[in-house]
Short mmCIF file of C-alpha atoms and ligand atoms in Angstrom, two decimals:
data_model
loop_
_atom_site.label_atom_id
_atom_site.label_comp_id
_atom_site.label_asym_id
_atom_site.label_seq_id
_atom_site.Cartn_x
_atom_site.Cartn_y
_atom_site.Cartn_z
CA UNK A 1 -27.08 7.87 -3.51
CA UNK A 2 -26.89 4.64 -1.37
CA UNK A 3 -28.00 6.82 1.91
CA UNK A 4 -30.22 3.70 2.86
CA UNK A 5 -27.34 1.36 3.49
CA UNK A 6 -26.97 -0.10 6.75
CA UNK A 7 -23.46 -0.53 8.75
CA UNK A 8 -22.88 -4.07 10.23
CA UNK A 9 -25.18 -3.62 13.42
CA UNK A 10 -27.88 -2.84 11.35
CA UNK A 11 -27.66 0.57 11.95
CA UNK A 12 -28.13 3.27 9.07
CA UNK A 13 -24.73 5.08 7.58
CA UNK A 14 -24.75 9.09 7.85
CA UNK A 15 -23.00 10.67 5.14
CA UNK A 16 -19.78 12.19 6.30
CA UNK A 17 -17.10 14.41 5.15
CA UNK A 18 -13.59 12.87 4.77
CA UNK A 19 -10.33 14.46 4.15
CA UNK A 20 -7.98 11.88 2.56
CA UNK A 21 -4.39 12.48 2.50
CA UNK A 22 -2.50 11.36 0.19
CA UNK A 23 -5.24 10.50 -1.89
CA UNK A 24 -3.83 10.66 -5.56
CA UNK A 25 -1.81 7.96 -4.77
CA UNK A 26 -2.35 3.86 -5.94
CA UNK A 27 -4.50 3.52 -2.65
CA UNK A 28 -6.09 7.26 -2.63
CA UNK A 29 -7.51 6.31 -6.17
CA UNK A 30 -8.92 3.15 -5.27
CA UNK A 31 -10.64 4.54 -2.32
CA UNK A 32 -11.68 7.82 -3.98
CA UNK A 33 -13.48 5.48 -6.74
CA UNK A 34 -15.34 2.52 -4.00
CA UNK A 35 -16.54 6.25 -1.99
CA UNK A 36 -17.77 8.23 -5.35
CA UNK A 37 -19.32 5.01 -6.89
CA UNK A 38 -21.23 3.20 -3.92
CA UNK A 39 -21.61 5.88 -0.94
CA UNK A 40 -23.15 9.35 -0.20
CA UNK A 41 -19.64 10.16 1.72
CA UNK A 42 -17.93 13.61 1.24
CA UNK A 43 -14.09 13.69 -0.04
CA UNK A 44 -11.65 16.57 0.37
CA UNK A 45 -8.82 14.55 -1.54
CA UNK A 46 -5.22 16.18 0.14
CA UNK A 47 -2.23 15.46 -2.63
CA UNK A 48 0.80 16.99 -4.22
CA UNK A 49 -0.65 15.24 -7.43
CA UNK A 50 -3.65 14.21 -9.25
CA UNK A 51 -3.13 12.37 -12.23
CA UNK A 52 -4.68 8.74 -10.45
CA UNK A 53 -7.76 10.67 -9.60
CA UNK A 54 -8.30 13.32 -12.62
CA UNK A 55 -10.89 10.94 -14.00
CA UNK A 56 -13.32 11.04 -10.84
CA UNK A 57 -12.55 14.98 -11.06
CA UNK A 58 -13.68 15.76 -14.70
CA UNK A 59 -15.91 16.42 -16.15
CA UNK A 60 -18.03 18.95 -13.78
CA UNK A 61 -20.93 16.90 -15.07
CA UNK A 62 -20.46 13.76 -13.37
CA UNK A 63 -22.12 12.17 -10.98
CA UNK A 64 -20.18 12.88 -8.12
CA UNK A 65 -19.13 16.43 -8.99
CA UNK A 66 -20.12 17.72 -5.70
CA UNK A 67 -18.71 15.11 -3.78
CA UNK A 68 -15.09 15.20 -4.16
CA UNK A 69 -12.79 18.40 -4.45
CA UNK A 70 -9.08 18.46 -4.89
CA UNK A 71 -6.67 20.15 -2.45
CA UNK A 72 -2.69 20.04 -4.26
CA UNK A 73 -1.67 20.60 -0.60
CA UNK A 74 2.38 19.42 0.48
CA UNK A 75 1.11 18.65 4.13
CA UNK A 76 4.82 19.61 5.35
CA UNK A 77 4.31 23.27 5.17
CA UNK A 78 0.58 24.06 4.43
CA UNK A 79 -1.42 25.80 7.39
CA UNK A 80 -4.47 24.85 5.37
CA UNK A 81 -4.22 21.39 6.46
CA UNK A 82 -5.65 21.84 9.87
CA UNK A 83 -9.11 23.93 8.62
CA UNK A 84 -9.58 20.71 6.43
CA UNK A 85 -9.35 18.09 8.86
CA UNK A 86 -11.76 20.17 11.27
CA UNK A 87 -14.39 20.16 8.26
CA UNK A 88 -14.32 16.58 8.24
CA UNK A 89 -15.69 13.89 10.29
CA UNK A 90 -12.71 11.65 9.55
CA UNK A 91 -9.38 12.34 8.67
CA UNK A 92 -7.65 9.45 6.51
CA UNK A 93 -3.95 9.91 6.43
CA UNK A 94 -2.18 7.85 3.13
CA UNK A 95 0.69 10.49 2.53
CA UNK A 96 3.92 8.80 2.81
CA UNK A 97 7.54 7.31 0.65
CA UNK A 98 6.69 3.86 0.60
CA UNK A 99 8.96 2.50 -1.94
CA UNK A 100 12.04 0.08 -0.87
CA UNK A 101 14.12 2.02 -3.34
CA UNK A 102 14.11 4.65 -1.11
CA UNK A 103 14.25 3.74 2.04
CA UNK A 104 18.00 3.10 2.13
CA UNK A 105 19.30 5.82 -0.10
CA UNK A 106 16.85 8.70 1.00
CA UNK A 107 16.29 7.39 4.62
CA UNK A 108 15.59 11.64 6.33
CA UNK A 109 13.06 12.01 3.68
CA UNK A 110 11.74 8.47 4.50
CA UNK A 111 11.80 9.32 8.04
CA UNK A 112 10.39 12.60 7.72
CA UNK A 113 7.55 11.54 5.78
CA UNK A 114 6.83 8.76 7.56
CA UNK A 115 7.24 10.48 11.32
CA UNK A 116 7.50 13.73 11.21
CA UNK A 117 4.91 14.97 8.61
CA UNK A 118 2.35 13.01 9.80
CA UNK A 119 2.62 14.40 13.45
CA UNK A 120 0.53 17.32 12.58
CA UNK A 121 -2.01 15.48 11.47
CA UNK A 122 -2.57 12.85 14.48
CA UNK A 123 -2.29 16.55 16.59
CA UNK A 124 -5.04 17.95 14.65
CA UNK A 125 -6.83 15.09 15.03
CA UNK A 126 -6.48 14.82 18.41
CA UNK A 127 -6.75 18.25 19.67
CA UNK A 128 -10.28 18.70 17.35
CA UNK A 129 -11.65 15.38 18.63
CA UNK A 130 -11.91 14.27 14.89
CA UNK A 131 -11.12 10.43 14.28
CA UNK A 132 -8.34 9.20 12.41
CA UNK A 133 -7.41 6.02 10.03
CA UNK A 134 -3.87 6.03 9.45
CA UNK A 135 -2.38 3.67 7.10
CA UNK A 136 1.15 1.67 8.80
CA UNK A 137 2.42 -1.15 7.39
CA UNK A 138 3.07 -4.66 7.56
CA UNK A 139 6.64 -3.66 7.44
CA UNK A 140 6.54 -3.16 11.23
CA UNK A 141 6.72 -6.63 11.84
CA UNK A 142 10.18 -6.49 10.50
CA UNK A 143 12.08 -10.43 10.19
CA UNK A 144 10.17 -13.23 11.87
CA UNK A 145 10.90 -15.11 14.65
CA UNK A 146 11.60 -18.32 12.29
CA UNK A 147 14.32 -17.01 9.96
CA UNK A 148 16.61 -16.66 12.96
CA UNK A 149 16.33 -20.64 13.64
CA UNK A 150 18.37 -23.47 11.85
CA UNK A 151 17.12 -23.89 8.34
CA UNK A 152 15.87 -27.46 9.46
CA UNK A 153 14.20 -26.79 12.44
CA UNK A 154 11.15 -27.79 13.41
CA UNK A 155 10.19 -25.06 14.91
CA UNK A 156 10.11 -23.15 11.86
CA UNK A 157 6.67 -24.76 11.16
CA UNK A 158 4.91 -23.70 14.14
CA UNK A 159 2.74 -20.58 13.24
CA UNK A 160 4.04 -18.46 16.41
CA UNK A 161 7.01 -18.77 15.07
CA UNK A 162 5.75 -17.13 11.40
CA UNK A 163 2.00 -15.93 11.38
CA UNK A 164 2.33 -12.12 12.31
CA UNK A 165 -0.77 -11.19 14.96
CA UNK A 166 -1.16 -7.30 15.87
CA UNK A 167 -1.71 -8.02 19.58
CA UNK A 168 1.20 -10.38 19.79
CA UNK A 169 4.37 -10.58 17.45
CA UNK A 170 7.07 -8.80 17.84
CA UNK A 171 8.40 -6.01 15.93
CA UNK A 172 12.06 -7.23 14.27
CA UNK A 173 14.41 -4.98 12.55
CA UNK A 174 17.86 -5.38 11.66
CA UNK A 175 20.87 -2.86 12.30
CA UNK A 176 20.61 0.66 12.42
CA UNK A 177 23.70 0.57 9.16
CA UNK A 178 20.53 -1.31 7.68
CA UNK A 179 19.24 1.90 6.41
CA UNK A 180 16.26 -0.89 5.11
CA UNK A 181 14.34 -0.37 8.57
CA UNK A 182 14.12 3.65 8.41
CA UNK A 183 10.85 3.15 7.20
CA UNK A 184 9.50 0.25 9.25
CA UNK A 185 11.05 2.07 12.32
CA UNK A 186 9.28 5.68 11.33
CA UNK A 187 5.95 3.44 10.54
CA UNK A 188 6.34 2.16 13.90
CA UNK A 189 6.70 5.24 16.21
CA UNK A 190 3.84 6.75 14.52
CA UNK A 191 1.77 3.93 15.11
CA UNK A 192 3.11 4.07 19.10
CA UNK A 193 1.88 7.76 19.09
CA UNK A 194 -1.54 7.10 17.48
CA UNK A 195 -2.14 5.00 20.24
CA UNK A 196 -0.93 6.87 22.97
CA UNK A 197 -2.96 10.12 22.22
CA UNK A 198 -5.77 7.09 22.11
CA UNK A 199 -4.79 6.12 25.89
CA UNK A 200 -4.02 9.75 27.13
CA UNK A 201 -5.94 11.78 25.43
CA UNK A 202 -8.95 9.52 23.90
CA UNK A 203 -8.28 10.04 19.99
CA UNK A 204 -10.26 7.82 18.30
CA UNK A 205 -7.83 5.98 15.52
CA UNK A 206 -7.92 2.73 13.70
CA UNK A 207 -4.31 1.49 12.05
CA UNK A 208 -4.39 -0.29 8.99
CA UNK A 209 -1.25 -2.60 8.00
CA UNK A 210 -1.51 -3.52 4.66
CA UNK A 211 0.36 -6.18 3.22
CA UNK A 212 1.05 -5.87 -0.24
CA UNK A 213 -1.67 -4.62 -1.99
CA UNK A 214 -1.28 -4.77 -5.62
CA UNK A 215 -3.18 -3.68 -8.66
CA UNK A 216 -3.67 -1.26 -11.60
CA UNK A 217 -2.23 2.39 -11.02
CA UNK A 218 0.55 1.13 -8.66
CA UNK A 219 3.38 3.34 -8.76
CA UNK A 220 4.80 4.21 -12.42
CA UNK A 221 6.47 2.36 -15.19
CA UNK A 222 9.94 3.87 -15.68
CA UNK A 223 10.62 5.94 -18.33
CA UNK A 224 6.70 6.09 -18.93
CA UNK A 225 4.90 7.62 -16.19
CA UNK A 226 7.91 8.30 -14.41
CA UNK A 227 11.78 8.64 -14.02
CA UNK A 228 13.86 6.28 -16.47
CA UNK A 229 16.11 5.19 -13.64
CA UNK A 230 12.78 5.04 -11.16
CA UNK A 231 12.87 1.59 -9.12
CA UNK A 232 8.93 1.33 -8.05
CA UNK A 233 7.56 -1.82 -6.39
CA UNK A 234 8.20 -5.70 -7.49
CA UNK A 235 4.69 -4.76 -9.11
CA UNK A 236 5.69 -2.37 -11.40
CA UNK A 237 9.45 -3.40 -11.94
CA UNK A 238 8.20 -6.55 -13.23
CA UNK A 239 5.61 -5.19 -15.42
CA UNK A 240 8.25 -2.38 -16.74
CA UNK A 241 10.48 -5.62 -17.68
CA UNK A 242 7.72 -7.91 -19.01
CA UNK A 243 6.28 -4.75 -21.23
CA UNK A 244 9.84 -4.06 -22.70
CA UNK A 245 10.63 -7.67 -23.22
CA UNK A 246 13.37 -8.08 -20.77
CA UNK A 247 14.07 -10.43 -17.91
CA UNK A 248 12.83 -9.94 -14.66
CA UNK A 249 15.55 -9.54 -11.65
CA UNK A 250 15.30 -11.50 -8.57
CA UNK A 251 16.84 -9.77 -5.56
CA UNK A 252 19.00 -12.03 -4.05
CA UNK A 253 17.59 -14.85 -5.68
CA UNK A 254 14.17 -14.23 -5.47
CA UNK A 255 13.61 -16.28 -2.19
CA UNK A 256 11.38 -13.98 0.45
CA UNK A 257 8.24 -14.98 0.76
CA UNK A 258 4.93 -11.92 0.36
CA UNK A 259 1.21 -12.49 0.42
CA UNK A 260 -0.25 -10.52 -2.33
CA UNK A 261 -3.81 -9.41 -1.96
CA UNK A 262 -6.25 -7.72 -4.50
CA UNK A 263 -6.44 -3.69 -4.46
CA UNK A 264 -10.32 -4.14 -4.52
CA UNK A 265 -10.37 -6.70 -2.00
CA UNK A 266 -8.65 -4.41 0.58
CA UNK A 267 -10.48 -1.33 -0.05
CA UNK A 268 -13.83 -3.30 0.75
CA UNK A 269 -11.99 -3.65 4.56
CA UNK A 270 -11.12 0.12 4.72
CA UNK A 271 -14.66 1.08 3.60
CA UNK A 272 -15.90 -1.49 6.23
CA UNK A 273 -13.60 0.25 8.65
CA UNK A 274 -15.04 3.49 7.85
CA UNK A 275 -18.69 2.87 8.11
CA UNK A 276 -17.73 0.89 11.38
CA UNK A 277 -16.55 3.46 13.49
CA UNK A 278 -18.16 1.02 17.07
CA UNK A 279 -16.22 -1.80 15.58
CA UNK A 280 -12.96 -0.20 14.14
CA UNK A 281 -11.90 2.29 16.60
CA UNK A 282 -9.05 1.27 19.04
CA UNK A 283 -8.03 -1.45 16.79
CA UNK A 284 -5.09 -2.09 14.15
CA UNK A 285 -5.73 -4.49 11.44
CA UNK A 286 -3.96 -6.53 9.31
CA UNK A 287 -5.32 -6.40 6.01
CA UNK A 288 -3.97 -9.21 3.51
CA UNK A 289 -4.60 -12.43 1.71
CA UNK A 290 -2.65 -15.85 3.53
CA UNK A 291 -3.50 -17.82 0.60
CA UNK A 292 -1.57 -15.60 -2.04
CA UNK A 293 1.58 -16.70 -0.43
CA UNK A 294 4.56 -17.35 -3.11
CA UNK A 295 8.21 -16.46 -3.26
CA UNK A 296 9.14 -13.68 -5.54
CA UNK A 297 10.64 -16.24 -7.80
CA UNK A 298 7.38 -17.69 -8.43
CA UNK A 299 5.97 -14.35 -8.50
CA UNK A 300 7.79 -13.51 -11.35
CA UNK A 301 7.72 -17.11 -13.37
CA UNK A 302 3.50 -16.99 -12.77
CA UNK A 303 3.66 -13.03 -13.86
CA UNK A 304 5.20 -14.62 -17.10
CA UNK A 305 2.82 -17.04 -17.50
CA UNK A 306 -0.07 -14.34 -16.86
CA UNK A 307 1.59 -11.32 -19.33
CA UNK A 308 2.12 -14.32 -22.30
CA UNK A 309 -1.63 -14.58 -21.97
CA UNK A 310 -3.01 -11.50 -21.77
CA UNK A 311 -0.62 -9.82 -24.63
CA UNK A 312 -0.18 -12.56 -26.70
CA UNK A 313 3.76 -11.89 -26.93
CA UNK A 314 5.68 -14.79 -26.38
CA UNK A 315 7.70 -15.40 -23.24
CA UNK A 316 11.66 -15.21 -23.11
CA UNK A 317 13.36 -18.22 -23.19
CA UNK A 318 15.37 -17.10 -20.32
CA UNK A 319 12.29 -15.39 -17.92
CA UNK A 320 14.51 -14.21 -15.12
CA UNK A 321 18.28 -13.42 -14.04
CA UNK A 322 19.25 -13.10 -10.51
CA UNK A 323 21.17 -9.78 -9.04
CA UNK A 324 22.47 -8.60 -5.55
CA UNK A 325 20.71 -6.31 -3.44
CA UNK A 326 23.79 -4.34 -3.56
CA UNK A 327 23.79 -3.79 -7.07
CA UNK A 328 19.70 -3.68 -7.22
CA UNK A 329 18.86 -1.26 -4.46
CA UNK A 330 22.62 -0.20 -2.93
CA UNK A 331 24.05 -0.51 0.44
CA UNK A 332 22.10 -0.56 3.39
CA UNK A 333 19.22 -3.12 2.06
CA UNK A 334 17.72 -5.70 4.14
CA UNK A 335 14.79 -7.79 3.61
CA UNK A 336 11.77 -9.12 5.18
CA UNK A 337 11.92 -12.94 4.88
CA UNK A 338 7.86 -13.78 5.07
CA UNK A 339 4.92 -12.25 5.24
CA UNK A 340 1.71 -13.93 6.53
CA UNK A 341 -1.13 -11.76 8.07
CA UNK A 342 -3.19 -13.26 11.50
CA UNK A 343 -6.76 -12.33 10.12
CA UNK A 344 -8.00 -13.16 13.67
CA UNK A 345 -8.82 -9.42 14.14
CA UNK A 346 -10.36 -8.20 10.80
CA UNK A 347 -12.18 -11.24 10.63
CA UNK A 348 -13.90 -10.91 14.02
CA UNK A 349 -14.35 -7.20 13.99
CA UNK A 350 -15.01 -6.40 10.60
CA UNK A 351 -16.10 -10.18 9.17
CA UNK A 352 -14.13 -9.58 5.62
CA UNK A 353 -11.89 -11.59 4.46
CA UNK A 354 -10.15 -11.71 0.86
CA UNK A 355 -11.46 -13.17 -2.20
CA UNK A 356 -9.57 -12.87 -5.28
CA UNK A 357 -6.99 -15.79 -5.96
CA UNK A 358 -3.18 -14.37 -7.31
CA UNK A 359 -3.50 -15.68 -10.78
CA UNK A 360 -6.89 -13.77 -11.26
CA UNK A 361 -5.88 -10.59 -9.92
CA UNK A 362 -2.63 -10.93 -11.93
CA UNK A 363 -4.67 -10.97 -15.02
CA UNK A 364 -6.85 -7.98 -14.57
CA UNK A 365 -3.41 -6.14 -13.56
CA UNK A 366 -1.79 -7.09 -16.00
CA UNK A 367 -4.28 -7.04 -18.53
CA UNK A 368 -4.19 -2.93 -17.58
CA UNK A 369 -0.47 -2.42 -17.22
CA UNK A 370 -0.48 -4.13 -21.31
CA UNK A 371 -3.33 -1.51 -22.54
CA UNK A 372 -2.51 1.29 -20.60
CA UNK A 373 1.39 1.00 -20.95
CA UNK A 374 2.40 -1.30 -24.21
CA UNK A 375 1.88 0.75 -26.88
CA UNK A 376 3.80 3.74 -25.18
CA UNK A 377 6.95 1.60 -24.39
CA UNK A 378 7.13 0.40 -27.61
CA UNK A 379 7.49 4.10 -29.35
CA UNK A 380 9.48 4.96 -26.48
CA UNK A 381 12.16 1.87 -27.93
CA UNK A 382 11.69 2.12 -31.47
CA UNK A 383 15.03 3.53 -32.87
CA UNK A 384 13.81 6.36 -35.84
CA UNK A 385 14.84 5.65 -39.13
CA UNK A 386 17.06 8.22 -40.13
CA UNK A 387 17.17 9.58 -43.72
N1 NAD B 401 0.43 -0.46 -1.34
C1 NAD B 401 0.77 -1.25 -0.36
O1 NAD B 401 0.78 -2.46 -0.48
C2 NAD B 401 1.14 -0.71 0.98
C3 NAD B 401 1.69 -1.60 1.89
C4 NAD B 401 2.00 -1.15 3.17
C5 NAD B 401 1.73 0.15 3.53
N2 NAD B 401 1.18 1.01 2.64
C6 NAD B 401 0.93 2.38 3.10
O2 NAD B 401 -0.29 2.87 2.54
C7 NAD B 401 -0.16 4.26 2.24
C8 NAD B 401 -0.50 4.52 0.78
O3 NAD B 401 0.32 3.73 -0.04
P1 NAD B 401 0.23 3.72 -1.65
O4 NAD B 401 0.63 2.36 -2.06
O5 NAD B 401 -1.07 4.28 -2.09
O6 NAD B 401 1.42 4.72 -1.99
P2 NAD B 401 1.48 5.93 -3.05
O7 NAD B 401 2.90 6.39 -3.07
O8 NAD B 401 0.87 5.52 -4.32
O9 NAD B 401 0.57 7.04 -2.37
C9 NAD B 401 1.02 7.97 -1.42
C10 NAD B 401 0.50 9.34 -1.81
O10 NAD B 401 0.85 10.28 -0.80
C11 NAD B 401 1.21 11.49 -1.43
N3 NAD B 401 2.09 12.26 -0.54
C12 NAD B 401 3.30 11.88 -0.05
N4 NAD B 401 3.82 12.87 0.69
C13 NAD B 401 2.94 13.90 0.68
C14 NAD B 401 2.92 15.19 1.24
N5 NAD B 401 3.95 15.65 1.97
N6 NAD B 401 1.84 15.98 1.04
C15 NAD B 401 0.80 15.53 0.28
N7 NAD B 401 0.76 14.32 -0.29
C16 NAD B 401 1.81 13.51 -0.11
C17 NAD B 401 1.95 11.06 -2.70
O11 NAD B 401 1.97 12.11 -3.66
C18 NAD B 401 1.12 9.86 -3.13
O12 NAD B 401 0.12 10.22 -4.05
C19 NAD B 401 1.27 4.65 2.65
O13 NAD B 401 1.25 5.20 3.93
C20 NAD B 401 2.02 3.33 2.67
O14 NAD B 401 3.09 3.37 3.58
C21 NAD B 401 0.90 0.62 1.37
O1 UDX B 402 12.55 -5.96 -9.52
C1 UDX B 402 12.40 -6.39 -8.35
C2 UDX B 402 11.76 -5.67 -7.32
C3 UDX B 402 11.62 -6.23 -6.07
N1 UDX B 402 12.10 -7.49 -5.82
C4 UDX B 402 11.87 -8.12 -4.49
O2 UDX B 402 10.46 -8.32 -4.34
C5 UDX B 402 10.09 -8.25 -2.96
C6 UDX B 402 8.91 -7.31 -2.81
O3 UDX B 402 9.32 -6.01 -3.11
P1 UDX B 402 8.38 -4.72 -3.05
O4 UDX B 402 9.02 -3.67 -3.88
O5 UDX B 402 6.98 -5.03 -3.38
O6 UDX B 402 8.49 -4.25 -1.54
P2 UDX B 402 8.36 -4.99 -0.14
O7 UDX B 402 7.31 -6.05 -0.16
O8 UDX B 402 9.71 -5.45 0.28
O9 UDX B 402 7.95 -3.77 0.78
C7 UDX B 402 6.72 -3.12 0.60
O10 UDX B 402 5.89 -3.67 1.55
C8 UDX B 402 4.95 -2.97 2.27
C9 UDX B 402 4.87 -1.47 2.06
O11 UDX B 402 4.99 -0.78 3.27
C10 UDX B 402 5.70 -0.87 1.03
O12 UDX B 402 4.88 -0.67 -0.08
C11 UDX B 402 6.94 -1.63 0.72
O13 UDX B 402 7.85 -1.33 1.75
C12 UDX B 402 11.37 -7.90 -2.20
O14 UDX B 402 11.93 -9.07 -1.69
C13 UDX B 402 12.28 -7.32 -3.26
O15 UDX B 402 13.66 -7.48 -2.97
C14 UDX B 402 12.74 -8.21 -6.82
O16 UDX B 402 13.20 -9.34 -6.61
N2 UDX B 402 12.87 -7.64 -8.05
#
C-alpha cells in the first residue's frame, strides 16, 4: 500500500519496521491508525495494555493484519525489549506517567518512568545504531520568563519574554518541595542524555515536545473506563463533568494559559518526522498550535458551549466553580503559567504547521466523548428502583 509515496526531497519512502512503545496509549493509537491506514510501515506496538488499539488488531482479516503485532511488554523488567528494538529500523519511545495528578503524589514512579525506564531504551538504541524518536514535553520549559515580572510590565509583551524556542528558552522549574516539576525535571534529563549519546556516541534521535495534544481516546472517564477517584487530563476531567451534568472546576481560578492542538494535526508532524529521517535527526521540535491559545476558564465556558451542541442537553446555569490546587491535586502542585510553541523549527524543517481551529476540534472530541461515554454514565447514575 502507498509504497510509491515520496518523502519531502522527493525521494521514495522504504517501508520500515518500527517498534512503538507505549503504543496503546492516546498517542500510540493515533499513530498506530495514520501508519496502518496510509503507509506500508511495519509496527511492533510495545504496551502493558491494548484496549486503544484492539480495533486495528482484530479481526485477522483486516487489511493490515500483517502489519502490526502486539507485544503486552512492562519495559521495566522485560529482556525482550532489546531483540525488538534491534528488529526495527526505528525505535519510537511513548511509555511514560504523564498525568499532573500524579506527578506530585507519585513523584518515584513519575521519575522512574520518565528517567529511569527509558534509559534502556536510548542504550539499546544507541549501542545497535538504531534511531530513536522519543517523545519529551513541553513541560520542560517549566514557568516563563514573563510571569516573574510585575503584572503591568511591559515587558511581559515582548515574545522573548513568552514564546518558548527549543534552541533558546530556558528551562524554569519551581522548588524541589514542588513535587509539580518531578516530571518536567525527569523529561528533561532524558532529553540531555538523548543528545549526548547524539554528540558522543552519534545516536541518531529526534525529540518531540508536544504541547497539549487533545482528542478522542485521551486518558479515561472516571468511573467509566477507569478508577472512580481517577483525575486524568483537563480533557477528560471536563468531559467526565460535562457528561454527568456537573460543573467544571477551575484550578486556582482557571487562569494559566495552554495552546491546544488537534490529535490528527500532530500526528501528521510525527509521521513527517518519520519519513524524514535527513531532515528530523539531531533536532527537537515543538509540536503545537499558537492560535488555540485560551485560559482554562475559557476552555471550559467554550467546552460548554461545544457539549450543549453536540448532545443537545442543556447547559448548567452555573457552568463552573473554582477550587484550590490543594484541594484539587494536593500539596506539592505548581503550575505552568503559558504555553506558546516557537514553530520556527518544525516549520523550516518539516514545513507543517497546524490546521484545525479549537472550536472544531472540540466538536469532533466531544461529539466522541458524548457517543462513546453518555449512555454508560447515565446507567452508571441511575439509582435502581427497588421493590
Ligand atoms: N498528550 C499530550 O498532550 C502530551 C503532552 C506532552 C508530552 N506527552 C508525552 O507523549 C507521550 C505519550 O503520551 P500520551 O498522551 O499518549 O499518554 P498515555 O498515558 O495515553 O500513553 C502512554 C502509554 O505508555 C504505556 N506505558 C507506560 N509505562 C509503560 C511501561 N513501563 N511499559 C510499557 N508501556 C508503558 C501506558 O500503558 C500508555 O498506554 C508521553 O511520553 C508523554 O509524556 C504527551
Ligand atoms: O479539572 C481540571 C483539570 C485541570 N485543570 C487545569 O487545566 C490545566 C491543564 O491541565 P492538564 O491536565 O491538561 O495538564 P497540563 O497542561 O498542566 O500538563 C500536561 O501538559 C503536557 C504533558 O506533558 C502532560 O500531558 C501534562 O503534564 C492546568 O492548569 C490544570 O490546573 C483544571 O482547571 N481543572
Amino acid at each position: 500500500m502507498a509504497s510509491s509515496r515520496a518523502d519531502l526531497d522527493g525521494n521514495s519512502i522504504k517501508p520500515m519496521t518500527i517498534c512503538m512503545i507505549g503504543a496503546g496509549g492516546f498517542i500510540g493509537s493515533h499513530l498506530c491508525e495514520k501508519l496502518m491506514a496510509e503507509t506500508p510501515h511495519k509496527v511492533l506496538a510495545v504496551d502493558v495494555y491494548n484496549d486503544k488499539i484492539n480495533h486495528l488488531l482484530e479481526p485477522s482479516s483486516s487489511p493490515w493484519a500483517e502489519r502490526i503485532q502486539f507485544h503486552r511488554i512492562n519495559i521495566k523488567n522485560d529482556s525482550r525489549l532489546e531483540g525488538l528494538i534491534r528488529m526495527a529500523d526505528l525505535t519510537i519511545n511513548l511509555a511514560a506517567i504523564c498525568t499532573p495528578a500524579d506527578y506530585n503524589t507519585r513523584p518515584l514512579d513519575t521519575i522512574y518512568s520518565n528517567f529511569i525506564d527509558a534509559l534502556p531504551v536510548v542504550k539499546y538504541c544507541s549501542e545497535n545504531s538504531k534511531r530513536l524518536i522519543h517523545f519529551s514535553t513541553c513541560e520542560v520549559y517549566g514557568k516563563t520568563v514573563g510571569c516573574f515580572l510585575p503584572k503591568d510590565s511591559p515587558l511581559r509583551q515582548e515574545p522573548a519574554n513568552y514564546v518558548l524556542s527549543e534552541d533558546t528558552s530556558p528551562c524554569i522549574f519551581g522548588p524541589i518541595e514542588k513535587q509539580r516539576w518531578s516530571y518536567a525535571c525527569a523529561k528533561q534529563l532524558i532529553e540531555r542524555l538523548i543528545y549526548a549519546e547524539g554528540a558522543e556516541n552519534g545516536l541518531e534521535f529526534t525529540i518531540v515536545r508536544p504541547f497539549n495534544w487533545i482528542g478522542p481516546r485521551m486518558d479515561f472517564i472516571p468511573g467509566i473506563d477507569g478508577p472512580s477517584e481517577g483525575v486524568p487530563r483537563v480533557l477528560a476531567c471536563f468531559s467526565n463533568n460535562l457528561l454527568r451534568g456537573e460543573p467544571l472546576k477551575l484550578v486556582d481560578g482557571g487562569e494559566s494559559q495552554r495552546t491546544f492542538v488537534y490529535i490528527k494535526d500532530a500526528i501528521e508532524a510525527v509521521l513527517l518526522m518519520i519519513e524524514n529521517p535527513a531532515r528530523a535527526n539531531g533536532h527537537i521540535f515543538n509540536v503545537g498550535n499558537p492560535n488555540n491559545e485560551v485560559t482554562v476558564r475559557q476552555l471550559a465556558e467554550m467546552m460548554t458551549q461545544v457539549y450543549t451542541k453536540v448532545s443537545g442537553e442543556p447547559a448548567l446555569a452555573s457552568p463552573t466553580i473554582d477550587i484550590s490546587s490543594k484541594e484539587f491535586y494536593g500539596e506539592g502542585y505548581d503550575d505552568s503559567d503559558k504555553r506558546i510553541p516557537d514553530m520556527t523549527i518544525i516549520n523550516r524543517q518539516l514545513g507543517w504547521n497546524p490546521k484545525t481551529s479549537l472550536w472544531d476540534l472540540l466538536e469532533s472530541t466531544l461529539t466522541y466523548q458524548h457517543r462513546t461515554y453518555a449512555e454508560a454514565v447515565k446507567k452508571s447514575t441511575s439509582v435502581p428502583v427497588s421493590s
